[in-house]
């Protein structure tokens, strides 16, 4: 029960922080914001590493392996494409 | 000790994610912000490798390598016009990964040789604790809905699939929601029935499919933003399953971001989320017909005439719509801007929030064509100034400049915030024909006294216009 309450506390506070930061992002950058935050949601790769590496059960290992490939694609692709897009936003002098 | 070190690294990674998102608040700091986020992800994954549960590294290295190559190739190959598809696809991958992680945890919880950290998740009665199971069910449902919903969104945006569903699809969706909740309860009561988890993902997957099937065209930005939020919520749910704070924090950040963008998009169309998801937009009975609105009052023009009007203007505002992206005319627009600026004309871009197929899409397309981000103006910023605009040049946009939104409370777009281009001295509409936009209604702007219709395909018409301007 205690871990649940801690988790919920963190969850609610993080949502609040997220809202405060995101409302300040100008519409011009909303697409990079989506692809960048999307890359962050690939954090599930952390869970996949644990499942794939723990060798507890065969099914869990292979599920973890699958999750790891998918989440890593999400993470790497998301950050790279965001970087590519942001490189286009320039100001001429 | 090792656990503490890992958790402190996770805390640092979470901080980097927050700072990274904050960096996206301005084009100047955005590149650095994104790199901070990527660095945060790197150290979070690196810290996980020293977790004492991780015993075999070959499989992990292999998985990381495959994913990195796939992700990089997709990110480098993608066209900017296809960005909504790619983001949809990545959302889906993240979602289904969360489902797998939750499923794996459910399998591990059945193992008799449960290790220390899993003991925390095990109640006095020997079975997994209720909140562990609830989180597993949540990750299973949300993750799979995100996955199939994103695949449908991808297929629709890629135009390989455009089945609008059937009448009563919402009834089916209601049943599917009930069925997945029922299966979820079953799992919490009988956690050893592992097959039920896969039945749950099957039902939730079908739900995701049929939720997105009826949605199309101009409503896509809302769906993409919503799925973005779901992928975050799924990650947070798997964080509750694994009791892992960095997953909870990152998932919450992404969930919040997606929800805000979803709300923005809905506000920009003056529709509720429920209306976008469950209702069909279309002309209602009693609206004026195209003949009544246009009848003999539409004036058409030529490239030469438009060139002369633009040449004598001092302030021009270009309103790009999705039609511009479809005809790949961004670079022609950039050339037009250049020609006009060389002649001392002030050129700006007025961008409606739903101009592209995802939030901010139009800005990326213009940025790709090397148009200065300072020239891209938001609706609220530019609307009060249209009275001082000599020429508003509308390229491939329709509903977002339809004054009926302000004047006709019965119109399907009533109350939708629009760009007030009709207040400009002259309005030039570049469009293939008088055909209606997504809302399916005629646009009285096209027949207004100060409006000229410049018919043609976006790119070709712009090239003609540029040639005519150079010839002046």
Coordinates of C-alpha atoms in Angstrom, one line a residue:
Chain A
X1 CA 0.0 0.0 0.0
X2 CA 2.8 2.4 0.9
X3 CA 4.5 2.0 -2.4
X4 CA 1.2 2.7 -4.2
X5 CA 0.7 6.0 -2.3
X6 CA 4.3 7.0 -3.0
X7 CA 3.8 6.1 -6.7
X8 CA 0.5 8.1 -6.9
X9 CA 2.1 11.1 -5.2
X10 CA 4.9 11.1 -7.7
X11 CA 2.5 10.6 -10.6
X12 CA 0.2 13.5 -9.6
X13 CA 3.1 15.9 -9.0
X14 CA 4.7 15.0 -12.3
X15 CA 1.5 15.6 -14.2
X16 CA 1.3 19.0 -12.5
X17 CA 4.9 19.8 -13.5
X18 CA 4.2 18.5 -17.1
X19 CA 1.2 20.8 -17.5
X20 CA 3.1 23.8 -16.2
X21 CA 5.9 23.3 -18.7
X22 CA 3.9 22.2 -21.7
X23 CA 1.5 25.1 -21.7
X24 CA 4.5 27.4 -22.2
X25 CA 5.6 25.7 -25.4
X26 CA 4.6 27.8 -28.4
X27 CA 2.4 26.3 -31.2
X28 CA 5.3 26.6 -33.6
X29 CA 7.1 23.8 -31.7
X30 CA 4.1 21.6 -31.0
X31 CA 5.2 18.9 -33.5
X32 CA 8.7 18.6 -32.1
X33 CA 7.2 18.6 -28.7
X34 CA 5.0 15.6 -29.6
X35 CA 7.9 13.7 -31.2
X36 CA 10.2 14.6 -28.3
X37 CA 7.8 13.7 -25.6
X38 CA 6.9 10.6 -27.5
X39 CA 10.6 9.6 -27.3
X40 CA 10.4 10.1 -23.6
X41 CA 7.4 7.8 -23.3
X42 CA 9.7 5.0 -24.7
X43 CA 11.2 5.0 -21.1
X44 CA 9.3 1.8 -20.9
X45 CA 12.6 0.4 -22.4
X46 CA 13.8 0.5 -18.8
X47 CA 11.2 -2.0 -17.8
X48 CA 11.9 -4.0 -20.9
X49 CA 15.6 -4.3 -20.0
X50 CA 14.6 -5.8 -16.6
X51 CA 12.2 -8.2 -18.1
X52 CA 14.5 -9.3 -20.9
X53 CA 17.6 -9.6 -18.6
X54 CA 16.2 -11.3 -15.5
X55 CA 15.7 -14.7 -17.0
X56 CA 12.8 -15.4 -14.6
X57 CA 10.6 -17.1 -17.1
X58 CA 11.0 -17.8 -20.8
X59 CA 7.8 -16.0 -21.7
X60 CA 8.8 -12.9 -19.7
X61 CA 12.2 -12.9 -21.3
X62 CA 10.9 -12.9 -24.8
X63 CA 8.2 -10.4 -24.0
X64 CA 10.9 -8.2 -22.6
X65 CA 13.0 -8.6 -25.6
X66 CA 10.1 -7.7 -27.9
X67 CA 9.3 -4.7 -25.8
X68 CA 12.9 -3.6 -25.8
X69 CA 13.1 -3.6 -29.6
X70 CA 9.9 -1.6 -29.9
X71 CA 10.6 0.8 -27.1
X72 CA 14.2 1.4 -28.3
X73 CA 12.9 2.1 -31.8
X74 CA 10.4 4.6 -30.2
X75 CA 13.2 6.3 -28.2
X76 CA 15.9 6.5 -30.7
X77 CA 13.6 7.3 -33.6
X78 CA 11.8 10.0 -31.6
X79 CA 14.9 11.8 -30.4
X80 CA 16.6 11.7 -33.9
X81 CA 13.5 12.9 -35.8
X82 CA 13.0 15.7 -33.2
X83 CA 16.6 16.7 -33.6
X84 CA 16.2 16.7 -37.4
X85 CA 13.1 18.9 -37.2
X86 CA 14.5 21.4 -34.7
X87 CA 17.5 21.9 -37.0
X88 CA 15.1 23.4 -39.5
X89 CA 13.8 26.1 -37.2
X90 CA 16.1 28.9 -38.0
X91 CA 16.1 32.7 -37.9
X92 CA 17.7 34.6 -40.6
X93 CA 19.8 37.6 -39.8
Chain B
X1 CA 23.2 0.5 -1.9
X2 CA 23.1 -0.5 -5.5
X3 CA 19.3 0.0 -5.6
X4 CA 19.7 3.5 -4.1
X5 CA 22.3 4.5 -6.7
X6 CA 20.1 3.3 -9.5
X7 CA 17.1 5.2 -8.1
X8 CA 19.2 8.4 -7.7
X9 CA 20.2 8.0 -11.4
X10 CA 16.5 7.7 -12.3
X11 CA 15.8 10.9 -10.4
X12 CA 18.6 12.6 -12.3
X13 CA 17.1 11.3 -15.6
X14 CA 13.6 12.5 -14.7
X15 CA 15.1 15.9 -14.0
X16 CA 16.8 15.9 -17.4
X17 CA 13.4 15.0 -19.0
X18 CA 11.8 18.0 -17.3
X19 CA 14.6 20.4 -18.3
X20 CA 14.5 18.9 -21.8
X21 CA 10.8 19.6 -22.2
X22 CA 11.3 23.1 -20.8
X23 CA 13.9 23.7 -23.4
X24 CA 11.3 23.0 -26.1
X25 CA 9.7 26.3 -25.0
X26 CA 11.7 28.3 -27.5
X27 CA 13.3 27.5 -30.8
X28 CA 16.7 28.8 -29.5
X29 CA 16.8 26.4 -26.6
X30 CA 14.9 23.5 -28.2
X31 CA 17.8 21.6 -29.8
X32 CA 19.6 21.6 -26.4
X33 CA 16.4 20.5 -24.7
X34 CA 16.0 17.6 -26.9
X35 CA 19.6 16.5 -26.4
X36 CA 19.1 16.8 -22.6
X37 CA 16.1 14.5 -22.9
X38 CA 18.1 12.0 -25.0
X39 CA 20.9 12.1 -22.4
X40 CA 18.4 11.4 -19.6
X41 CA 17.2 8.4 -21.5
X42 CA 20.7 7.1 -22.0
X43 CA 21.6 7.3 -18.4
X44 CA 18.3 5.8 -17.3
X45 CA 18.9 2.7 -19.5
X46 CA 22.5 2.5 -18.5
X47 CA 21.6 2.5 -14.8
X48 CA 19.1 -0.3 -15.4
X49 CA 21.8 -2.5 -16.8
X50 CA 23.5 -2.6 -13.4
X51 CA 20.2 -3.6 -11.7
X52 CA 20.9 -6.9 -10.0
X53 CA 17.9 -8.5 -11.6
X54 CA 19.6 -8.2 -15.0
X55 CA 21.5 -11.4 -15.6
X56 CA 22.0 -11.8 -19.3
X57 CA 23.2 -9.0 -21.5
X58 CA 23.4 -10.6 -24.9
X59 CA 19.7 -10.4 -25.5
X60 CA 19.6 -6.8 -24.3
X61 CA 22.5 -5.6 -26.4
X62 CA 20.8 -7.3 -29.4
X63 CA 17.4 -5.6 -28.7
X64 CA 19.0 -2.2 -28.2
X65 CA 20.9 -2.6 -31.4
X66 CA 17.9 -3.6 -33.5
X67 CA 15.7 -0.8 -32.1
X68 CA 18.4 1.8 -32.5
X69 CA 19.0 1.0 -36.2
X70 CA 15.2 0.8 -36.9
X71 CA 14.5 4.1 -35.2
X72 CA 17.4 5.9 -36.8
X73 CA 16.5 4.7 -40.3
X74 CA 12.9 5.7 -39.9
X75 CA 13.7 9.1 -38.4
X76 CA 16.2 9.9 -41.2
X77 CA 14.1 8.7 -44.1
X78 CA 10.8 10.2 -43.2
X79 CA 9.4 13.2 -45.2
X80 CA 8.2 16.1 -43.2
X81 CA 4.8 15.8 -44.7
X82 CA 4.7 12.2 -43.3
X83 CA 5.6 13.3 -39.7
X84 CA 2.1 12.7 -38.3
X85 CA 2.3 9.0 -39.5
X86 CA 5.7 8.5 -38.0
X87 CA 4.7 10.0 -34.6
X88 CA 1.5 7.9 -34.7
X89 CA 3.6 4.8 -35.4
X90 CA 6.1 5.6 -32.6
X91 CA 3.2 6.2 -30.2
X92 CA 1.9 2.8 -31.0
X93 CA 5.3 1.1 -30.5
X94 CA 5.7 2.7 -27.1
X95 CA 2.2 1.7 -26.2
X96 CA 2.6 -2.0 -27.1
X97 CA 6.0 -2.1 -25.4
X98 CA 4.3 -1.0 -22.2
X99 CA 1.7 -3.8 -22.6
X100 CA 4.5 -6.4 -23.1
X101 CA 6.4 -5.1 -20.0
X102 CA 3.2 -5.4 -17.9
X103 CA 2.6 -8.9 -19.3
X104 CA 6.1 -10.0 -18.6
X105 CA 5.8 -8.8 -15.0
X106 CA 2.6 -10.8 -14.6
X107 CA 4.4 -13.9 -15.8
X108 CA 7.3 -13.2 -13.4
X109 CA 4.9 -12.8 -10.5
X110 CA 3.8 -16.4 -11.0
X111 CA 7.4 -17.7 -10.5
X112 CA 8.0 -19.6 -7.3
X113 CA 11.6 -18.3 -7.1
X114 CA 10.4 -14.7 -6.8
X115 CA 13.3 -12.5 -5.9
X116 CA 13.5 -9.9 -3.2
X117 CA 12.2 -6.9 -5.1
X118 CA 9.2 -8.8 -6.3
X119 CA 8.3 -9.8 -2.7
X120 CA 7.3 -6.1 -2.2
X121 CA 4.6 -6.7 -4.8
X122 CA 3.4 -9.8 -3.1
X123 CA 0.7 -9.6 -0.5
X124 CA 0.3 -11.6 2.7
X125 CA -1.9 -14.1 1.0
X126 CA 0.8 -15.2 -1.4
X127 CA -0.7 -13.7 -4.5
X128 CA 0.3 -10.4 -6.1
X129 CA -1.1 -7.3 -4.5
X130 CA -4.3 -5.7 -5.9
X131 CA -2.7 -2.4 -7.1
X132 CA 0.0 -4.4 -9.0
X133 CA -2.8 -6.2 -10.8
X134 CA -4.8 -3.1 -11.5
X135 CA -1.7 -1.4 -12.9
X136 CA -1.0 -4.4 -15.1
X137 CA -4.6 -4.4 -16.4
X138 CA -4.4 -0.6 -17.1
X139 CA -1.1 -1.0 -18.9
X140 CA -2.5 -3.9 -20.9
X141 CA -5.7 -2.0 -21.9
X142 CA -4.2 1.5 -22.6
X143 CA -1.0 0.2 -24.2
X144 CA -2.9 -2.1 -26.7
X145 CA -5.6 0.6 -27.5
X146 CA -2.7 3.0 -28.2
X147 CA -1.1 0.4 -30.5
X148 CA -4.0 -0.6 -32.7
X149 CA -5.4 3.0 -32.7
X150 CA -2.0 4.3 -33.8
X151 CA -1.8 1.6 -36.6
X152 CA -5.2 2.7 -37.9
X153 CA -4.2 6.4 -37.7
X154 CA -1.0 5.6 -39.5
X155 CA -2.8 3.7 -42.3
X156 CA -5.3 6.5 -42.7
X157 CA -2.7 9.2 -42.8
X158 CA -0.7 7.2 -45.2
X159 CA -3.9 6.8 -47.3
X160 CA -3.7 3.0 -47.5
X161 CA -6.9 2.6 -45.5
X162 CA -9.9 4.8 -45.2
X163 CA -12.8 2.7 -44.1
X164 CA -15.1 5.0 -42.1
X165 CA -16.7 2.1 -40.1
X166 CA -20.4 1.3 -39.9
X167 CA -23.4 2.8 -38.1
X168 CA -23.5 1.6 -34.6
X169 CA -19.7 1.3 -34.3
X170 CA -19.9 3.3 -31.0
X171 CA -22.3 0.6 -29.6
X172 CA -19.6 -2.0 -30.4
X173 CA -17.0 0.2 -28.7
X174 CA -19.1 0.5 -25.6
X175 CA -19.4 -3.3 -25.5
X176 CA -15.6 -3.7 -26.0
X177 CA -14.9 -1.2 -23.1
X178 CA -17.2 -3.3 -20.9
X179 CA -15.6 -6.5 -22.0
X180 CA -12.1 -5.3 -21.3
X181 CA -13.0 -4.0 -17.9
X182 CA -14.7 -7.3 -17.1
X183 CA -11.6 -9.2 -18.2
X184 CA -9.5 -6.8 -16.1
X185 CA -11.6 -7.6 -13.0
X186 CA -11.1 -11.3 -13.8
X187 CA -7.3 -10.9 -13.8
X188 CA -7.4 -9.1 -10.4
X189 CA -9.4 -12.0 -8.9
X190 CA -7.5 -14.8 -10.7
X191 CA -4.0 -13.5 -11.4
X192 CA -2.7 -17.0 -12.3
X193 CA -5.1 -17.2 -15.3
X194 CA -2.4 -15.7 -17.7
X195 CA -4.4 -16.4 -20.8
X196 CA -7.0 -13.9 -19.6
X197 CA -4.4 -11.2 -20.0
X198 CA -4.0 -12.0 -23.7
X199 CA -7.7 -12.1 -24.1
X200 CA -7.8 -8.7 -22.6
X201 CA -5.2 -7.3 -25.0
X202 CA -7.2 -8.8 -27.9
X203 CA -10.4 -7.1 -26.8
X204 CA -8.5 -3.8 -26.1
X205 CA -6.8 -4.0 -29.4
X206 CA -10.1 -4.4 -31.2
X207 CA -11.4 -1.4 -29.2
X208 CA -8.4 0.8 -30.3
X209 CA -9.1 -0.2 -33.9
X210 CA -12.8 0.7 -33.9
X211 CA -12.2 3.9 -31.9
X212 CA -10.0 5.4 -34.6
X213 CA -11.8 3.9 -37.6
X214 CA -14.6 6.5 -37.8
X215 CA -12.3 9.5 -37.5
X216 CA -10.7 11.1 -40.5
X217 CA -9.3 14.1 -42.3
X218 CA -9.2 17.3 -40.3
X219 CA -9.9 15.5 -37.0
X220 CA -6.6 13.6 -37.2
X221 CA -4.6 16.1 -35.2
X222 CA -6.8 15.4 -32.2
X223 CA -6.4 11.6 -32.5
X224 CA -2.6 11.9 -32.8
X225 CA -2.4 14.1 -29.7
X226 CA -4.7 11.8 -27.8
X227 CA -2.7 8.7 -28.7
X228 CA 0.4 10.6 -27.6
X229 CA -1.2 11.1 -24.2
X230 CA -2.2 7.4 -24.1
X231 CA 1.4 6.2 -24.8
X232 CA 2.5 8.2 -21.8
X233 CA -0.3 6.9 -19.6
X234 CA 0.6 3.3 -20.6
X235 CA 4.2 4.0 -19.6
X236 CA 3.1 5.4 -16.3
X237 CA 0.9 2.3 -15.7
X238 CA 3.8 0.0 -16.4
X239 CA 5.8 2.1 -13.9
X240 CA 3.2 1.3 -11.2
X241 CA 3.5 -2.4 -12.2
X242 CA 7.3 -2.4 -11.7
X243 CA 7.2 0.3 -8.9
X244 CA 9.7 2.2 -11.0
X245 CA 9.6 6.0 -10.4
X246 CA 11.3 7.1 -13.6
X247 CA 8.6 5.3 -15.6
X248 CA 5.8 7.0 -13.6
X249 CA 7.3 10.4 -13.9
X250 CA 8.1 10.2 -17.6
X251 CA 4.7 8.7 -18.4
X252 CA 3.0 11.4 -16.4
X253 CA 4.9 14.2 -18.3
X254 CA 4.0 12.7 -21.7
X255 CA 0.4 12.1 -20.6
X256 CA 0.1 15.7 -19.5
X257 CA 1.6 16.9 -22.8
X258 CA -0.7 14.9 -24.9
X259 CA -3.8 16.0 -23.0
X260 CA -2.9 19.7 -23.3
X261 CA -2.3 19.3 -27.1
X262 CA -5.6 17.4 -27.4
X263 CA -7.4 20.2 -25.6
X264 CA -5.7 22.8 -27.8
X265 CA -6.9 21.1 -30.9
X266 CA -10.4 20.7 -29.7
X267 CA -10.6 24.3 -28.7
X268 CA -9.3 25.3 -32.2
X269 CA -12.3 23.5 -33.7
X270 CA -14.7 24.6 -31.0
X271 CA -15.7 20.9 -30.4
X272 CA -15.6 18.7 -27.4
X273 CA -13.3 15.7 -27.4
X274 CA -16.4 13.5 -27.2
X275 CA -17.8 15.2 -30.3
X276 CA -14.5 14.6 -32.3
X277 CA -14.3 11.0 -31.2
X278 CA -18.0 10.0 -31.5
X279 CA -19.8 12.4 -33.8
X280 CA -19.7 13.0 -37.5
X281 CA -19.1 16.5 -38.7
X282 CA -21.2 17.4 -41.7
X283 CA -23.6 19.9 -43.2
X284 CA -26.9 20.2 -41.3
X285 CA -30.2 20.6 -43.1
X286 CA -31.2 24.2 -43.5
X287 CA -27.7 25.5 -44.4
X288 CA -27.3 27.6 -47.6
X289 CA -26.5 25.6 -50.7
X290 CA -23.4 26.3 -52.8
X291 CA -25.5 27.9 -55.5
X292 CA -27.1 30.3 -53.1
X293 CA -23.8 31.4 -51.7
X294 CA -21.8 31.6 -54.8
X295 CA -24.4 32.3 -57.5
X296 CA -22.7 34.6 -60.0
X297 CA -20.7 36.5 -57.4
X298 CA -17.4 34.7 -57.5
X299 CA -14.7 36.6 -59.4
X300 CA -11.7 34.7 -60.7
X301 CA -8.3 36.1 -61.4
X302 CA -5.0 35.3 -63.2
X303 CA -1.4 35.0 -62.1
X304 CA -0.6 38.3 -63.8
X305 CA -3.3 40.2 -61.9
X306 CA -2.3 38.6 -58.6
X307 CA 1.3 39.5 -59.3
X308 CA 0.3 43.2 -59.8
X309 CA -1.8 43.3 -56.6
X310 CA 1.0 41.7 -54.5
X311 CA 3.6 44.0 -56.1
X312 CA 1.8 47.1 -55.0
X313 CA 1.0 45.8 -51.4
X314 CA 3.0 46.7 -48.4
X315 CA 1.8 44.0 -46.1
X316 CA 0.9 40.5 -47.2
X317 CA -0.2 37.6 -45.0
X318 CA -0.1 34.1 -46.4
X319 CA -2.5 31.6 -44.9
X320 CA -1.3 28.1 -45.6
X321 CA -3.6 25.1 -45.4
X322 CA -3.2 21.4 -45.7
X323 CA -3.7 21.7 -49.5
X324 CA -0.3 23.5 -49.6
X325 CA 1.4 20.5 -48.1
X326 CA -0.5 18.1 -50.3
X327 CA 0.8 19.8 -53.4
X328 CA 4.3 20.0 -51.9
X329 CA 4.3 23.8 -52.5
X330 CA 6.3 24.9 -49.5
X331 CA 9.4 25.7 -51.4
X332 CA 7.4 27.7 -54.0
X333 CA 5.9 29.7 -51.1
X334 CA 9.4 30.4 -49.8
X335 CA 10.4 31.7 -53.3
X336 CA 7.3 33.9 -53.4
X337 CA 8.2 35.3 -50.0
X338 CA 11.7 36.0 -51.1
X339 CA 10.6 37.8 -54.3
X340 CA 8.1 39.9 -52.4
X341 CA 10.6 40.8 -49.6
X342 CA 13.2 41.8 -52.1
X343 CA 10.7 44.4 -53.3
X344 CA 10.1 45.7 -49.8
X345 CA 6.8 43.9 -49.1
X346 CA 6.3 42.7 -45.5
X347 CA 5.3 39.0 -45.6
X348 CA 4.0 37.0 -42.7
X349 CA 2.3 33.6 -42.3
X350 CA -0.9 33.2 -40.3
X351 CA -1.2 29.6 -39.1
X352 CA -4.4 28.1 -37.7
X353 CA -3.8 25.5 -35.0
X354 CA -5.5 22.8 -37.1
X355 CA -3.8 23.7 -40.4
X356 CA -1.8 20.5 -40.7
X357 CA -2.4 16.9 -39.8
X358 CA -0.9 17.2 -36.3
X359 CA -0.3 20.1 -33.9
X360 CA 2.3 22.5 -35.3
X361 CA 2.7 20.4 -38.5
X362 CA 2.4 23.5 -40.8
X363 CA 5.2 25.2 -38.9
X364 CA 7.5 22.3 -39.5
X365 CA 6.7 22.2 -43.2
X366 CA 7.4 26.0 -43.5
X367 CA 10.6 25.7 -41.4
X368 CA 11.7 22.9 -43.8
X369 CA 11.4 25.3 -46.6
X370 CA 13.7 27.7 -44.7
X371 CA 11.0 30.1 -43.7
X372 CA 12.0 32.1 -40.6
X373 CA 10.1 31.0 -37.5
X374 CA 9.6 34.7 -36.5
X375 CA 7.3 35.1 -39.6
X376 CA 5.0 32.3 -38.4
X377 CA 2.2 34.0 -36.5
X378 CA -0.4 32.4 -34.2
X379 CA -4.1 33.0 -34.8
X380 CA -4.6 35.1 -31.7
X381 CA -1.6 37.2 -32.5
X382 CA -2.4 38.0 -36.1
X383 CA -6.2 38.2 -36.1
X384 CA -6.5 41.7 -34.6
X385 CA -4.1 43.0 -37.4
X386 CA -5.9 41.8 -40.5
X387 CA -7.5 45.2 -40.9
X388 CA -4.1 46.6 -41.8
X389 CA -3.3 43.8 -44.2
X390 CA -3.3 44.7 -47.9
X391 CA -3.5 41.2 -49.3
X392 CA -4.3 37.9 -47.5
X393 CA -3.2 35.0 -49.7
X394 CA -5.0 31.8 -48.7
X395 CA -3.4 28.7 -50.1
X396 CA -5.3 25.4 -49.9
X397 CA -7.2 26.4 -46.7
X398 CA -11.0 26.6 -46.5
X399 CA -12.9 25.9 -43.3
X400 CA -10.4 27.8 -41.1
X401 CA -11.1 31.0 -43.0
X402 CA -14.9 30.5 -43.3
X403 CA -16.7 33.6 -41.8
X404 CA -19.8 31.4 -41.2
X405 CA -18.1 30.3 -38.1
X406 CA -18.6 33.8 -36.7
X407 CA -22.0 34.6 -38.3
X408 CA -24.1 31.5 -38.6
X409 CA -24.9 29.8 -35.3
X410 CA -26.5 26.8 -37.2
X411 CA -23.4 26.1 -39.2
X412 CA -21.4 22.9 -38.3
X413 CA -18.4 25.1 -37.7
X414 CA -20.2 27.7 -35.6
X415 CA -18.0 29.2 -32.9
X416 CA -14.8 27.7 -34.3
X417 CA -12.1 30.3 -34.1
X418 CA -11.1 31.3 -37.6
X419 CA -8.4 33.5 -39.2
X420 CA -10.2 36.8 -40.0
X421 CA -8.8 37.1 -43.5
X422 CA -12.0 38.7 -44.7
X423 CA -10.9 41.9 -42.8
X424 CA -8.0 42.3 -45.2
X425 CA -8.3 44.8 -48.0
X426 CA -8.0 42.1 -50.7
X427 CA -8.3 38.3 -50.3
X428 CA -6.8 36.0 -52.8
X429 CA -7.8 32.3 -52.6
X430 CA -5.6 29.8 -54.3
X431 CA -7.6 26.7 -54.7
X432 CA -8.4 24.1 -57.3
X433 CA -12.2 24.7 -57.3
X434 CA -15.0 25.9 -55.1
X435 CA -15.3 22.4 -53.5
X436 CA -16.1 22.5 -49.8
X437 CA -13.6 21.7 -47.1
X438 CA -13.8 19.0 -44.4
X439 CA -17.0 20.5 -42.9
X440 CA -18.8 20.1 -46.2
X441 CA -20.2 23.6 -46.4
X442 CA -19.9 26.5 -48.9
X443 CA -17.6 29.4 -47.9
X444 CA -19.2 32.9 -48.4
X445 CA -15.7 34.3 -48.3
X446 CA -15.2 33.1 -51.8
X447 CA -18.0 35.3 -53.0
X448 CA -17.1 38.4 -51.0
X449 CA -16.6 41.7 -52.7
X450 CA -12.9 41.9 -51.8
X451 CA -12.1 38.3 -52.7
X452 CA -10.5 37.0 -55.9
X453 CA -10.3 33.3 -56.7
X454 CA -7.1 32.1 -58.2
X455 CA -7.8 28.6 -59.4
X456 CA -5.1 26.0 -59.8
X457 CA -3.1 23.3 -58.1
X458 CA -1.2 25.0 -55.2
X459 CA 2.3 24.4 -56.5
X460 CA 1.7 25.1 -60.2
X461 CA -0.3 28.2 -59.4
X462 CA 2.5 29.5 -57.2
X463 CA 5.1 28.8 -59.9
X464 CA 3.0 30.8 -62.4
X465 CA 2.7 33.6 -59.9
X466 CA 6.4 33.7 -59.2
X467 CA 7.1 33.8 -62.9
X468 CA 4.6 36.6 -63.4
X469 CA 6.1 38.6 -60.5
X470 CA 9.6 38.2 -61.9
X471 CA 8.3 39.4 -65.3
X472 CA 6.9 42.6 -63.8

